[in-house]
């Protein structure tokens, strides 16, 4: 029975017809009527009417359209009159129509016979279910209806029930697992293949929605899930098998250990699918992706499986030979100008990418034996595809297998280098690819040890007749030259540039473009050595820049701009002379011609202007009015966001590059990532200008700070933008301070606004690694602003932000401890100890965060001293808990904070004596060297800055400080900084608190044995100043020739290591001369123990 009067139904039917009209005018009028008359003024009648249209309209297309429109309208945001909050339109309705709509939807779902319409109705049901779940409200009738449907005699009803479960798993996550287990178990065994697949997909979605603790209850379902697969393969049902693999991939991402009991069976089955060409490429690649997912999330389980590694390598290599099937001589390939295959869905690309993942996750020890059991044979195969695959495999695995392959580079190069003379062009191409990738992955070693092999092999390939081969050889040179020192490149510059310059006359533009990129890289690495080629090359580049502005030449001109400006950086302003201005003017003309958003010259120009600013320095200032506007426009860009409420809109946007889709409450948000990347680049370049131009950049600072830097600190659509803004902000402050002065009202006004915003961001930043950057922005900004720059209000809000951050950190610690305990319980049988990389990354992120937070405290204490103590005191309980932690890093953070209080609060720090002193003493015997170093430094700074109140304590620490110097391996890299800090702290105690030291002369004698200090540049000046004082006072400890030689030897070692310099070094040297003269030391004999370079360094002080 209808709830609406007949005339309203007629009007609604007419509206639905008009909305589907092919006439744009009719459709536009209907949209206006829908939004103005129905949605705004009578939403309940509209949604009830659409539900009734789904139920009663005789036309299937009309019912389907009504369901689609219902779903779209129901989730529109509407302000709730009672709460004044925005809610989805359906949830904002009064209770009566909501109940009626729910009832009608379930009736429609049960009675609809058409599959397409039923699916659309199911989507509408799922949307209403989602709204209830997201708002913690109940739809009590739905679950029973869906469970009933899952038991229906009609397979279509059973399938639809699981489809709804899949789209809104939240409706079942809180129910009793027995009912869920039963429904899924029956679904996996269903006679109908569509139902079985729908059940698997629904289970994958459901599994994603439950907690990790709940997951193990559902592990027993896995055998039935996997039993869905073989019948699909046996019937060659590739499409449905592909869907099943996709669902399994989702499960493997969430809980790979679930598969452990049956993993070997799954490996064998998946490998058999990858081998079966009749199943289609998409299915085979999804089977490969499932296996690769296990490598990503459960590498140890994969390495322990007897078949996994060897089978996967074999199948990847096999897929990699599936290339150029109808193009044996590579004629089509060589004529093609589509050079980017990274996004290709071809089998050989899938195989290469999978090899890369396997190498990075399993490592060389697991992967290299399996891979190199094939490669030598493939490299001598008569099939060019085998040789090509072997070389591309080397490219793919070199990063992940770096450590082991480094020791075998000779043998690897013996395989690769001959391929550059191969008869087939694609093999030569792959050889260049391998050398280029190895030049990056083994950077340093390849350039220093194997430069002759690499360059003498690649340079002849630059003469190849095939454009793609010679271009790729030039591209490989980019990788090699990026990491090469100019001394390595100098002997090869002539043949390199001679060949590359011939590229500029090639017909294929991509060859010309690559030549310019390679020349630019060579110039960047060769630096001033490139000067001899400047006169020949720069006119050619000007010629390219002055060509007509045809669209097809845009990228070529962009590459020419890049090349010219990198050459300008290499040779410098003086070498360029007036051509520097000519180049800037040419760039300006090109900038004026850029009007299209997709013109690559615009992006290249941003970087080119930055390089010319580096070249010209202050001479660049006159060009800023032309350069800055487009840069500022990009940097100030808002996020380009689209709200997509239907599948067609999502599909349409997915076709465009540079968009990211984010699901949100039944809709999808499209974010144009290309805009965000341009914004990030622009902010980074503004930072460059501010760094180089300094006070001269002042004119732009306030505008940039207000409109770009500060808003971008809270630009939550893109983490890199926030990071770039965090690096820009202190730089802008520095420019303004240098222009106006630290005490100027202009700077004070800018700082006041900026400090407030930075502190606000500390409380709002959601990403842990980005929050670390925000703390860095804060302390660098405070350092610029200087002493007493933070007001009490600033300090109050800063401490609140830190309290919140530390509370969150402790919650994460607790969660990780529970996770580790749970993992340990699951691995109690010793069968599996998975690499938990995500856990390691999370710990590393937190360590970086706390480290930057500590630096913030250091900077605030440094600039505000005791004034900050009352605020910091509120955090003391956090740091006490850190000191009692089993985690050495936490103990270090706490000790370092205590050191800051001692250093910058002087005698007032003694009020914390009861808290500090036991932990400093305990820290001196901490098993972690970094903590002994921090504690030793703290004792020394207490002696130096703490005054009389601390003197008894620091004097009592001397035996412990000597123990720090006497640990096993005290001079080894791990311990040497602790040793040297303890040495320096003993010197400070003797200097500032000698009256409290028992037998100070004996201590001095022993202290001399703790020298030298040749690593810690901060500690050394204090130690050697004290030693100089002892010499000047003719201290008895230095009266013997043996002790004098020890002292002199330690001085020359410090001079050689350059840990003492400037006036300190000069003063110490004068004392050393006096010591030598007084004790008749053989100084030359002591100096002879140094290296020749060290002797020369030291002798410059004694001349």
Coordinates of C-alpha atoms in Angstrom, one line a residue, residues 8 32 120 139 186 215 332 383 421 523 532 618 642 687 700 1004:
X8 CA 2.5 12.6 -6.2
X32 CA 16.4 21.7 -11.1
X120 CA 21.0 -1.8 -7.8
X139 CA 18.8 -1.6 11.4
X186 CA 27.7 -22.5 3.6
X215 CA 40.7 -12.7 13.1
X332 CA 58.0 -2.2 -34.6
X383 CA 66.7 -16.9 -28.1
X421 CA 77.6 -6.0 -28.4
X523 CA 77.9 19.0 -16.6
X532 CA 86.1 23.7 -22.1
X618 CA 72.2 38.8 -5.6
X642 CA 35.8 16.4 -6.5
X687 CA 62.8 27.9 0.1
X700 CA 58.0 38.6 -0.4
X1004 CA 94.9 14.5 37.5

